[in-house]
PDB file of C-alpha atoms in Angstrom:
ATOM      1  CA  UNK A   1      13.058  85.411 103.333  1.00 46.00           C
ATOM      2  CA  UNK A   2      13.071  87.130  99.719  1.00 48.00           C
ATOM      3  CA  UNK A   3      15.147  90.451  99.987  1.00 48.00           C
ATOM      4  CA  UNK A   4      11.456  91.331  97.778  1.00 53.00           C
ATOM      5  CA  UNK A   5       9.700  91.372 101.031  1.00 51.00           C
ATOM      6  CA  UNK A   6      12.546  92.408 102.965  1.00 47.00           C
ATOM      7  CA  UNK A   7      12.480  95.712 101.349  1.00 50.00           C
ATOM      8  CA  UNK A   8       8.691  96.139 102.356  1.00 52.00           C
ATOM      9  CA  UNK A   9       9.069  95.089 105.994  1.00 49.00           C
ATOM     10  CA  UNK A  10       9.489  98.735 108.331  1.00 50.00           C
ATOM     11  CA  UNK A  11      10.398  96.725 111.563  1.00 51.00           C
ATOM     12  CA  UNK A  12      13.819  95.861 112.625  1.00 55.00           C
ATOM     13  CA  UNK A  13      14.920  92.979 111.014  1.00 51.00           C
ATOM     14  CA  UNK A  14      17.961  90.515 111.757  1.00 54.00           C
ATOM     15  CA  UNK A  15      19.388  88.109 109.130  1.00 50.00           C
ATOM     16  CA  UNK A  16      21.182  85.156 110.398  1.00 55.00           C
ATOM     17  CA  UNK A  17      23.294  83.230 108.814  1.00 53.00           C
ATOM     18  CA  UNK A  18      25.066  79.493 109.584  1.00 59.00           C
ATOM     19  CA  UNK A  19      28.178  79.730 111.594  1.00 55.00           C
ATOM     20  CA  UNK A  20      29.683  77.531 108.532  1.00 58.00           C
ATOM     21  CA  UNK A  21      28.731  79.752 105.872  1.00 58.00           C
ATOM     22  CA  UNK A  22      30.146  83.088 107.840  1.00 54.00           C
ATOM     23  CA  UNK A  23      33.458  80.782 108.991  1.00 54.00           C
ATOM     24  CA  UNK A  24      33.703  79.643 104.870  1.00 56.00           C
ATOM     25  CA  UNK A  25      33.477  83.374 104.224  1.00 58.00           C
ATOM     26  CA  UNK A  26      36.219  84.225 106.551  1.00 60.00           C
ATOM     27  CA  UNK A  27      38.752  81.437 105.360  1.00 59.00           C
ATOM     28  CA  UNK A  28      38.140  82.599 102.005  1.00 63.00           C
ATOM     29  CA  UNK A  29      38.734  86.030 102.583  1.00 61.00           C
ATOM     30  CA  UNK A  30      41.693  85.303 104.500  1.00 64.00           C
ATOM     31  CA  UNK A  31      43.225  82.760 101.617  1.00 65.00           C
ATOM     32  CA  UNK A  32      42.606  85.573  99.024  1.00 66.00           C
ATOM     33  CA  UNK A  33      44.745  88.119 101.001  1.00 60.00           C
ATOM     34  CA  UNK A  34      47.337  85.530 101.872  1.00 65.00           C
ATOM     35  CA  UNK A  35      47.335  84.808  98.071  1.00 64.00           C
ATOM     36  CA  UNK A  36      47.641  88.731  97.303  1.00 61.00           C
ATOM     37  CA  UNK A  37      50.637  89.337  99.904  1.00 52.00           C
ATOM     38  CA  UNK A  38      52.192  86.476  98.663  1.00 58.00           C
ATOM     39  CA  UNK A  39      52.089  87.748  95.255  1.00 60.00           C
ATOM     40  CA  UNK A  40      53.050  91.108  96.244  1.00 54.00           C
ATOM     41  CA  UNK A  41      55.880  89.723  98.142  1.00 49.00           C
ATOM     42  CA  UNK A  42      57.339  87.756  94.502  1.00 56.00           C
ATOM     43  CA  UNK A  43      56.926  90.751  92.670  1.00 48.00           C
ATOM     44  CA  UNK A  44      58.846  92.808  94.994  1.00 52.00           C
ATOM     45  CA  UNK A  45      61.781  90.120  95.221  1.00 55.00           C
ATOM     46  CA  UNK A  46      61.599  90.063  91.358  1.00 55.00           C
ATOM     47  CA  UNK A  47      62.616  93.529  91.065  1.00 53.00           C
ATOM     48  CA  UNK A  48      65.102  93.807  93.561  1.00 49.00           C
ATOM     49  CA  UNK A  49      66.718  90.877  91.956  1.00 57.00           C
ATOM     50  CA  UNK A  50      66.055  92.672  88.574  1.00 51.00           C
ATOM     51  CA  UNK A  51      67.970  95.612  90.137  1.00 51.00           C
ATOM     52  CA  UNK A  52      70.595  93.967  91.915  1.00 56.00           C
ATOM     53  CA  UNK A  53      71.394  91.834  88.383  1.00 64.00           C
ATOM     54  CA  UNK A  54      71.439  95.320  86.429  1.00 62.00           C
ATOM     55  CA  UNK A  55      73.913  96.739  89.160  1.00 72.00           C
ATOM     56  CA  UNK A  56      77.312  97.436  87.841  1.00 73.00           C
ATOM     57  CA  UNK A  57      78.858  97.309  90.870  1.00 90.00           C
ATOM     58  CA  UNK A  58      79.363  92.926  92.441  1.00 96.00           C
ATOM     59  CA  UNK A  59      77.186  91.581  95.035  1.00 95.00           C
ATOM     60  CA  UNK A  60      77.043  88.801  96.935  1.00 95.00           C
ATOM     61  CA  UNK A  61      75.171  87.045  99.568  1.00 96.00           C
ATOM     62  CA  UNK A  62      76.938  84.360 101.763  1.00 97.00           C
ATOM     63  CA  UNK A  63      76.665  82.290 105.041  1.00 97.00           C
ATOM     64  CA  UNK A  64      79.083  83.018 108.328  1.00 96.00           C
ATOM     65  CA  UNK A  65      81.346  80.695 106.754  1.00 95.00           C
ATOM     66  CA  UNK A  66      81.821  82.129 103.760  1.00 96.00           C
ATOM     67  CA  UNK A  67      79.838  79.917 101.626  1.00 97.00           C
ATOM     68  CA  UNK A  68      78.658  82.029  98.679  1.00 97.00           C
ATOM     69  CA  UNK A  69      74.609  81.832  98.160  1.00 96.00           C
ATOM     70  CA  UNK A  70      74.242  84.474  95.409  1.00 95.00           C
ATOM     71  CA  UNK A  71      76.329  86.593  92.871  1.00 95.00           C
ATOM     72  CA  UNK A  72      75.102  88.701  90.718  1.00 95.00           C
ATOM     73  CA  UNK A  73      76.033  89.308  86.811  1.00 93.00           C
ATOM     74  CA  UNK A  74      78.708  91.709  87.512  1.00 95.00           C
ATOM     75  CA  UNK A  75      80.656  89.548  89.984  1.00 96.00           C
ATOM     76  CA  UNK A  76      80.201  86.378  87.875  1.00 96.00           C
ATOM     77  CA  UNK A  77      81.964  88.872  84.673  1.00 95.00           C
ATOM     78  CA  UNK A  78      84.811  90.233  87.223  1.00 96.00           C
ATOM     79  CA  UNK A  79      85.896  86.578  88.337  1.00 96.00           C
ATOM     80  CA  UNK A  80      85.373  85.193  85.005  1.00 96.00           C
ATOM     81  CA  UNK A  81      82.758  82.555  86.045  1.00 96.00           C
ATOM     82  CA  UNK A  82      79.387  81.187  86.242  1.00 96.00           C
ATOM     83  CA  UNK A  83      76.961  81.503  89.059  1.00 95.00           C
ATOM     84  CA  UNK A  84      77.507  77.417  89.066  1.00 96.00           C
ATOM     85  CA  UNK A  85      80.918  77.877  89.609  1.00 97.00           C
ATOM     86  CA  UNK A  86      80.191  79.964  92.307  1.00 97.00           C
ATOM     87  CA  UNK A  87      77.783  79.106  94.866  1.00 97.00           C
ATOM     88  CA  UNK A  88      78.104  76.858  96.707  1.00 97.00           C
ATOM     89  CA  UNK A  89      81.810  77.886  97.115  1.00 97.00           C
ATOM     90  CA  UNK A  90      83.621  79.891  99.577  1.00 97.00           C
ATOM     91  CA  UNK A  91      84.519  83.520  98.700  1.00 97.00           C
ATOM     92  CA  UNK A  92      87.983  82.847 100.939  1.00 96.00           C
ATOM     93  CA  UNK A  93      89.254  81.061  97.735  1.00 96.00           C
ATOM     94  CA  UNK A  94      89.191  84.087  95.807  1.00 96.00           C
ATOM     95  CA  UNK A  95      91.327  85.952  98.054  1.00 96.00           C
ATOM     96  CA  UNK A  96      94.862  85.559  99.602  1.00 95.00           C
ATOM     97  CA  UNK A  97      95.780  83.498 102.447  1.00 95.00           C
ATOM     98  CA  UNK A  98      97.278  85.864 103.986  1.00 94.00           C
ATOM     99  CA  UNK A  99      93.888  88.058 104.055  1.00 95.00           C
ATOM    100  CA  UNK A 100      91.778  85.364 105.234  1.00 97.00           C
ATOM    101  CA  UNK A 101      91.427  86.017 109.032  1.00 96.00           C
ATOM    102  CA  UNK A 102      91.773  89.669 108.652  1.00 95.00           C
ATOM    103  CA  UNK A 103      88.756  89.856 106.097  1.00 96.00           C
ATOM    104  CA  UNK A 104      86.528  86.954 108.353  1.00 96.00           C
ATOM    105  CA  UNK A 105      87.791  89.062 111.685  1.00 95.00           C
ATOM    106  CA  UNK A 106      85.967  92.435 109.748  1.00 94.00           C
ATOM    107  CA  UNK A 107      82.652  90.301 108.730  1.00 95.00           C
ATOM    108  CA  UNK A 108      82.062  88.604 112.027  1.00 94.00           C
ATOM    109  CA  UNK A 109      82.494  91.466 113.861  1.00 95.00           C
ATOM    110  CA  UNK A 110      78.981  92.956 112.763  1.00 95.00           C
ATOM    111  CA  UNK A 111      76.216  93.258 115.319  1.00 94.00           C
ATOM    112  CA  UNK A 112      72.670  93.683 115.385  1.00 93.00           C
ATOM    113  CA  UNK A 113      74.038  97.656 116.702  1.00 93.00           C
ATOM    114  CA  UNK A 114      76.552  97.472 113.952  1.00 95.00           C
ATOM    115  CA  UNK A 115      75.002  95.925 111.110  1.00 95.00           C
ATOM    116  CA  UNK A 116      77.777  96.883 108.094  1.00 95.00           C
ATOM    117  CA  UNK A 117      80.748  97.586 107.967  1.00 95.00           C
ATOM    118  CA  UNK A 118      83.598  98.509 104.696  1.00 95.00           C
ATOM    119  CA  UNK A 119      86.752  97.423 104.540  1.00 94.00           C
ATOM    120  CA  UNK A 120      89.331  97.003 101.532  1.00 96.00           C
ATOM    121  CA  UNK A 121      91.292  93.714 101.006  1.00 96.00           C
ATOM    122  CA  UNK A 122      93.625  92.155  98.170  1.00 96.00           C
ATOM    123  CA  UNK A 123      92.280  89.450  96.148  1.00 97.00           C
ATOM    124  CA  UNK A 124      93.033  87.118  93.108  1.00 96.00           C
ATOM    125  CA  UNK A 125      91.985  88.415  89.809  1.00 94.00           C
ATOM    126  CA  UNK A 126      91.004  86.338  86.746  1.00 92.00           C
ATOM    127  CA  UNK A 127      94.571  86.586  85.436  1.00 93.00           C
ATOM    128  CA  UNK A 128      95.493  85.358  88.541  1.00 94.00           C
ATOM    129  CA  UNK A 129      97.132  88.829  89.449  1.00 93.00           C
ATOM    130  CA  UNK A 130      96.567  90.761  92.941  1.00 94.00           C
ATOM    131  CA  UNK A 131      94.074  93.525  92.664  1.00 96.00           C
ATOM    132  CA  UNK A 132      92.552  95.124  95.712  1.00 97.00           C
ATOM    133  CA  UNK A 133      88.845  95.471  96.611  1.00 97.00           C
ATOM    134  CA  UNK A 134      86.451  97.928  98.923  1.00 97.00           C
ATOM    135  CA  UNK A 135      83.742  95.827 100.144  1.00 97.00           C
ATOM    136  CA  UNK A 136      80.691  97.448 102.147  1.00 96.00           C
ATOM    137  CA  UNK A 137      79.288  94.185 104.213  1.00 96.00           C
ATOM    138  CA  UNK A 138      75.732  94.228 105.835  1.00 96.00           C
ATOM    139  CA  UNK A 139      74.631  91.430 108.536  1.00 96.00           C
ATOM    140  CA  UNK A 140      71.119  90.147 108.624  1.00 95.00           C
ATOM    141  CA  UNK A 141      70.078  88.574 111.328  1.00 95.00           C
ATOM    142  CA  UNK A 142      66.684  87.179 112.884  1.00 92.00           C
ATOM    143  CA  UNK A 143      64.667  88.288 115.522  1.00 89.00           C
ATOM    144  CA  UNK A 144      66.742  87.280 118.281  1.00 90.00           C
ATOM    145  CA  UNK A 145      69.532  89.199 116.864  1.00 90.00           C
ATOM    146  CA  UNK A 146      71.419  86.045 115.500  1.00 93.00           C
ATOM    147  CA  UNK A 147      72.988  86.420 112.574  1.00 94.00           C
ATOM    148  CA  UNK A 148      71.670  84.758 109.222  1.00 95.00           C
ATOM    149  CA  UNK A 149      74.006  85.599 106.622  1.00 96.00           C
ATOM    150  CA  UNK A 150      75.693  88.374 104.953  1.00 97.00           C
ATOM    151  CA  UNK A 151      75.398  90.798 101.966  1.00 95.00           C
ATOM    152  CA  UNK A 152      77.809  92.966 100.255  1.00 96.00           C
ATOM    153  CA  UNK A 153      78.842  95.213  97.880  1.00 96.00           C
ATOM    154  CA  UNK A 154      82.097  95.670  96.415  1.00 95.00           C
ATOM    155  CA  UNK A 155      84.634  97.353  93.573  1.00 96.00           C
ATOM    156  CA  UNK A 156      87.397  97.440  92.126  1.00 97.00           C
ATOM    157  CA  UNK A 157      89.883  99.652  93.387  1.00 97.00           C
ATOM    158  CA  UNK A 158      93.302  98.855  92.042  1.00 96.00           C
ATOM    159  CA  UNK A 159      93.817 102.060  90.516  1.00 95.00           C
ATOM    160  CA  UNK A 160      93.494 103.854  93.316  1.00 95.00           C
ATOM    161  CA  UNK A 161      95.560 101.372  95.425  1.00 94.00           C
ATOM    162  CA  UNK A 162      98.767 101.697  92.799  1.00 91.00           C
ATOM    163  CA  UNK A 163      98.151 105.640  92.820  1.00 93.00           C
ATOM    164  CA  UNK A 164      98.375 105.623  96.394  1.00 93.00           C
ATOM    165  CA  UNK A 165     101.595 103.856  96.749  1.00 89.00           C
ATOM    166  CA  UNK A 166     103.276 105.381  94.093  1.00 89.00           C
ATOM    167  CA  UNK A 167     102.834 108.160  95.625  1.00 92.00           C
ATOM    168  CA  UNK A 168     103.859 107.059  98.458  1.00 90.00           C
ATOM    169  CA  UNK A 169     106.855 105.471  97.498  1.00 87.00           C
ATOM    170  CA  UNK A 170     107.973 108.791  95.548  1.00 89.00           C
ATOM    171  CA  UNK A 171     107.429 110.661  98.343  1.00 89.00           C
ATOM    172  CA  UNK A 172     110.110 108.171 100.125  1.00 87.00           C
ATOM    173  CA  UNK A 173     112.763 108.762  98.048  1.00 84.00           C
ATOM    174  CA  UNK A 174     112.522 112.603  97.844  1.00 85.00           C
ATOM    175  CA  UNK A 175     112.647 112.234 101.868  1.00 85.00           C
ATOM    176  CA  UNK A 176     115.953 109.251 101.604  1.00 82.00           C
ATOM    177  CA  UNK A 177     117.728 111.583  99.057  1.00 80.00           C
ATOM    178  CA  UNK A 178     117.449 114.928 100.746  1.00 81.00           C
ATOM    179  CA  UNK A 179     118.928 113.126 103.690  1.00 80.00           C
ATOM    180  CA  UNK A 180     123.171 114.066 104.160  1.00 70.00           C
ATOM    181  CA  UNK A 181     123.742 110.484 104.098  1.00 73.00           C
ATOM    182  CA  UNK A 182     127.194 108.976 102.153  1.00 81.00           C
ATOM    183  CA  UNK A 183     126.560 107.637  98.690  1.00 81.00           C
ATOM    184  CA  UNK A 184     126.674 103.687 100.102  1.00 82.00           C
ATOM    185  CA  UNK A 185     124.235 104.703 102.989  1.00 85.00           C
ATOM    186  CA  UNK A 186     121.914 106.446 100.625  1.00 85.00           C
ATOM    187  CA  UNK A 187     121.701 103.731  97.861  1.00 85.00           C
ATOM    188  CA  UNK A 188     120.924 101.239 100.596  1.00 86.00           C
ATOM    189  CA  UNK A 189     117.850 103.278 102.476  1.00 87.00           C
ATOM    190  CA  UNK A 190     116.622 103.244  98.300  1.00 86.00           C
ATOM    191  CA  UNK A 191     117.226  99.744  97.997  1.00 88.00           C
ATOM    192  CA  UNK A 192     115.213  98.868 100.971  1.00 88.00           C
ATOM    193  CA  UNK A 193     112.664 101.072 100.150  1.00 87.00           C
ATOM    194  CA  UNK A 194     112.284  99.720  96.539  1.00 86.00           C
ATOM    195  CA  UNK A 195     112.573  96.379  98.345  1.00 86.00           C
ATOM    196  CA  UNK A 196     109.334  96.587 100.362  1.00 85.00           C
ATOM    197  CA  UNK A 197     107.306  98.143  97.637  1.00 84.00           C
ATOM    198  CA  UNK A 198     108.096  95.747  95.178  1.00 83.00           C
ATOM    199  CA  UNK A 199     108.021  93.033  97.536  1.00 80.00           C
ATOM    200  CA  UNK A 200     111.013  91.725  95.155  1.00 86.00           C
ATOM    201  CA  UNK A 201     113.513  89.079  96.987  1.00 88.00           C
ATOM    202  CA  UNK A 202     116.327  90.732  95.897  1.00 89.00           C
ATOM    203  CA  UNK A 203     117.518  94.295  93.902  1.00 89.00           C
ATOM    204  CA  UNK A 204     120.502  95.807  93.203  1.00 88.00           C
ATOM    205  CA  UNK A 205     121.743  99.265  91.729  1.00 86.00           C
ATOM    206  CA  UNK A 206     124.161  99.196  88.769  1.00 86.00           C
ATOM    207  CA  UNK A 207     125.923 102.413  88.216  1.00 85.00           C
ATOM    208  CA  UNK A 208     128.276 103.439  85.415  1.00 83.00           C
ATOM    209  CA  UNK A 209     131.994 102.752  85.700  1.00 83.00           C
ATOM    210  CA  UNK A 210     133.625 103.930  82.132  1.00 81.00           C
ATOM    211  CA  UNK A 211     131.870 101.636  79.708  1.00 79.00           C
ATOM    212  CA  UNK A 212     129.891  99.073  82.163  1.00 83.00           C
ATOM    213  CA  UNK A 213     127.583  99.408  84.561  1.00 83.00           C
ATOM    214  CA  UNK A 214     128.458  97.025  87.764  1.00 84.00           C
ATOM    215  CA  UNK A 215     126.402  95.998  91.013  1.00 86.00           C
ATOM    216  CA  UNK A 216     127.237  99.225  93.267  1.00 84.00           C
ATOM    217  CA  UNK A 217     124.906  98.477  95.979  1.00 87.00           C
ATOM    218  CA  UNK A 218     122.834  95.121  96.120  1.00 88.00           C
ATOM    219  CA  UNK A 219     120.464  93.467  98.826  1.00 88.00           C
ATOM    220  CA  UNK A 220     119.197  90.103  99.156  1.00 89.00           C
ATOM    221  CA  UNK A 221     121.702  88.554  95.824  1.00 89.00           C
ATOM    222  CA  UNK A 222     124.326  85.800  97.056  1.00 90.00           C
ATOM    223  CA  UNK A 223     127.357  87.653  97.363  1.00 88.00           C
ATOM    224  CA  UNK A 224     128.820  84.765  94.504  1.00 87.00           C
ATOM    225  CA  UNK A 225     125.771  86.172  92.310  1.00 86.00           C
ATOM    226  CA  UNK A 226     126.544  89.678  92.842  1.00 85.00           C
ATOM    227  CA  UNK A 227     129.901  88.467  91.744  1.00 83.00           C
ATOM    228  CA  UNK A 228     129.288  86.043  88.853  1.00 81.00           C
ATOM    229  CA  UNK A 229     127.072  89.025  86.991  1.00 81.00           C
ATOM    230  CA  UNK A 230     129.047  92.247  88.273  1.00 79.00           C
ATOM    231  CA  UNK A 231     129.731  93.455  84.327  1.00 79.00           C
ATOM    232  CA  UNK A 232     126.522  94.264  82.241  1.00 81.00           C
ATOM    233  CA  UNK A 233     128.714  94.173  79.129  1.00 84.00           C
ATOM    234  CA  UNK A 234     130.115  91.367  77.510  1.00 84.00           C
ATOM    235  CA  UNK A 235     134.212  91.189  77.559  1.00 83.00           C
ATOM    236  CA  UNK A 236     136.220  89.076  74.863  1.00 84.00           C
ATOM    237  CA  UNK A 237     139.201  86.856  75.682  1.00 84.00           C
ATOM    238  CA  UNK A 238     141.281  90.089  75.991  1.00 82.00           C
ATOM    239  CA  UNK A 239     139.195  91.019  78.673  1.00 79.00           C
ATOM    240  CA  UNK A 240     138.215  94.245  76.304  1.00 82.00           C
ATOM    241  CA  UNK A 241     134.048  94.775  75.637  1.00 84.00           C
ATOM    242  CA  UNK A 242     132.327  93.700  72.722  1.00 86.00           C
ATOM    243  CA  UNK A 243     130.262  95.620  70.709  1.00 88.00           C
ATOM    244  CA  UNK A 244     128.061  95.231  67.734  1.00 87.00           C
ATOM    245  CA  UNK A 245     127.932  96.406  64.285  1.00 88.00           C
ATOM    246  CA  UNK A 246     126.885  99.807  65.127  1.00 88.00           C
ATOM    247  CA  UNK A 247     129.926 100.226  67.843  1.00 84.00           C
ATOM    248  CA  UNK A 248     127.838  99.626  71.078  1.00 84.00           C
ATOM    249  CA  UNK A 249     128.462  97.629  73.562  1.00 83.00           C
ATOM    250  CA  UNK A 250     127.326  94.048  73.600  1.00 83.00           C
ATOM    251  CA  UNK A 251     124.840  93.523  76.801  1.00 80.00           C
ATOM    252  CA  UNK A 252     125.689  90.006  78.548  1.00 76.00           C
ATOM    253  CA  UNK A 253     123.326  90.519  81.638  1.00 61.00           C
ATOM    254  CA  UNK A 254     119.957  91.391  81.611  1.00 57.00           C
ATOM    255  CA  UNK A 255     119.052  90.931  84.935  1.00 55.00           C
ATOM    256  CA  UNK A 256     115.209  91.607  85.678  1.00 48.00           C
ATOM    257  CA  UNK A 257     114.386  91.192  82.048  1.00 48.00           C
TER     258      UNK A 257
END
């Protein structure tokens, strides 16, 4: 019927259409909107990966067992590598043995309740050095609460870390030397002390006796090495020091240099 005559017709009228052509309409419909949410859906990951790129601070996305899946530019630059060098990988080879179960312990731990979690942790720079990181780790997990894989965020926090402990450490040795301890007593609590924060094998204390300055308090040398490298100043055959041009004394050991 021509929508012409249509228009001139006062009674009721019903048009009907095939099933096919009103099913074709539907599917269409329905293709164009998947089409459009798909689209949307790209354009929104593009700009949160546009965003997380841009982001200063390092991200990363990995699997339960630490297999990296993504790393942003930042966290390529801090390590020194390429996103090829990179995923793939585990994170646990940028970090310490030592930290290993602690730092998996922390990750695993998160819960569909609990989703993320921070926690600091030393790992190996670039230069191969120990610097310490704060990491803020968030769980994702499906719809029966299983866990997919992890994202976090982390920095740099060495500064702080050294700031901390110096502090620390200072703190210490006001405490040791205000202590009415004998000389030997106090040079030991200092040498232990400077022990554990340096994490050194062995130190010693040299104080000055006329012209030299000799081991007065060691810990962790061989009692022969302590022995062997007593004198800091070099002695001639008449057992008298030797000094240079300008009259100082000539320096035999240089021990931590």
């Amino acid at each position: 019927i021509a929508f012409g005559v249509l228009s001139k017709i006062s009674l009721p009228v019903m048009l009907i259409f095939p099933l096919g052509t009103v099913l074709l309409g539907k599917l269409m419909i329905n293709r164009r909107d998947r089409i459009k949410a798909e689209q949307t859906v790209q354009e929104s990951e593009e700009r949160y990966r546009g965003i997380v790129e841009d982001t200063p601070g390092m991200i990363c996305r990995f699997l339960p067992d630490g297999e990296i899946t993504y790393v942003n530019k930042a966290y390529c630059e801090y390590f020194h590598k390429t996103p090829e060098d990179l995923v793939g990988k585990t994170f646990l080879s940028l970090i310490p043995e030592s930290e290993h179960k602690s730092v998996m312990d922390n990750i695993l731990a998160l819960t569909i309740d609990v989703p993320n979690q921070s926690h600091e942790h030393r790992v190996i720079g670039p230069d191969g050095k120990i610097k310490w990181h704060r990491w803020t780790n968030r769980g994702l997990f499906d719809q029966q609460g299983k866990i997919i894989s992890f994202q976090s965020a982390g920095q740099d926090i060495t500064n702080r870390k050294l700031y901390e402990s110096e502090r620390e450490i200072t703190l210490k040795l006001f405490q040791a030397l205000h202590k009415e301890d004998d000389i030997h007593t106090l040079l030991q609590d200092v040498l232990t002390l400077m022990q554990n924060w340096s994490s050194c094998e062995a130190v010693g204390i040299r104080l000055r006796e006329d012209e030299d300055y000799p081991y007065y308090e060691s810990k962790g040398f061989p009692q022969d090495f302590v022995e062997a490298e007593r004198r800091l100043c070099a002695l001639n055959e008449k057992g008298e020091i030797i000094r240079d041009d300008a009259g100082n004394p000539v320096l035999e050991c240089m021990c931590g240099n």
